[in-house]
């Protein structure tokens, strides 16, 4: 029996962020499914044109309430009351605690509870934020009809954090598309050998480890460049100053890259390096594989689960180990080509369409479950 049409609100306020590709892909592929529901896509005012619906049953609704704010807790709560959706999909745990309507929540990771420091934030402030998030997460997980996670690792981590029925946590693996079918060359790197790192310059992302490893690699590969791609902020500039003071050279903090630029970097890099201490899924590494880049990855948290045998793994706390695995790729065309071959097979295991279909199934199950309560 099909679920009758309902009004579903999707909280997409973070669509223009590092987690935004998950939301954008979810919306894009939900549109392609034969879904009878009406969808309100909730975005910040600055992002009204970020994703545009193509079907009449999807509409953009401005919900300009910042995360971790009083406005989110109170004004967003009353906004949802007025909207009167049958179901809300909160794409992050941050949501109004007062809201008691039917909901599904995506928990991408528990990294905030694991980190020891956060740039630009005192340890006291970090501990306070962690306490608030811990209490928020417990309440959100308890009241959500279902919780979505991008990996089995995150599901297991969440079940250790809180005792809830395992059936309530559903793994919906993400996937990787070509970030752009067009590649825009960065002329100063055309014909040069470079390794790349993609992501924010936060401590747990371990860009410092990649920088030290690059310095070690230059002893045997003096022409090797390191390109770090990610938004420039105070933390990124401080890391650049640290590297320069150490005497490390041939490093560029590229800053934000368009999808076309990123596609070119993925396609032409000697190695994609993923040095992170913790991840919820690790999408950039799969994107690199999609663009036929060999990958050297941290062996931490979910990354071996997601990347399988298509990467060379290293201990992220050991720059010498990072350098050793990257060197294997640089020194052997056989190793490089085998990783590219395995990477092409690995990305085929994942599908945004399947993820969207599984998410729709969760919506329908939650709506059906609510009728019997």
PDB file of C-alpha atoms in Angstrom, residues 2 29-37 39 55 57 360 364:
ATOM      1  CA  UNK A   2       1.462   3.349  -1.054  1.00  0.00           C
ATOM      2  CA  UNK A  29      17.756  12.600  -6.800  1.00  0.00           C
ATOM      3  CA  UNK A  30      14.579  12.823  -4.714  1.00  0.00           C
ATOM      4  CA  UNK A  31      13.154  14.902  -7.564  1.00  0.00           C
ATOM      5  CA  UNK A  32      13.898  12.083  -9.976  1.00  0.00           C
ATOM      6  CA  UNK A  33      11.981   9.520  -7.929  1.00  0.00           C
ATOM      7  CA  UNK A  34       8.266   8.940  -8.341  1.00  0.00           C
ATOM      8  CA  UNK A  35       7.318  10.560  -5.059  1.00  0.00           C
ATOM      9  CA  UNK A  36       3.778  11.836  -4.419  1.00  0.00           C
ATOM     10  CA  UNK A  37       4.794  14.105  -1.543  1.00  0.00           C
ATOM     11  CA  UNK A  39       8.438  19.115  -0.351  1.00  0.00           C
ATOM     12  CA  UNK A  55       9.279  19.812 -10.307  1.00  0.00           C
ATOM     13  CA  UNK A  57       6.060  19.369  -5.809  1.00  0.00           C
ATOM     14  CA  UNK A 360      12.400   8.226   0.798  1.00  0.00           C
ATOM     15  CA  UNK A 364       7.412   6.654   4.259  1.00  0.00           C
TER      16      UNK A 364
END
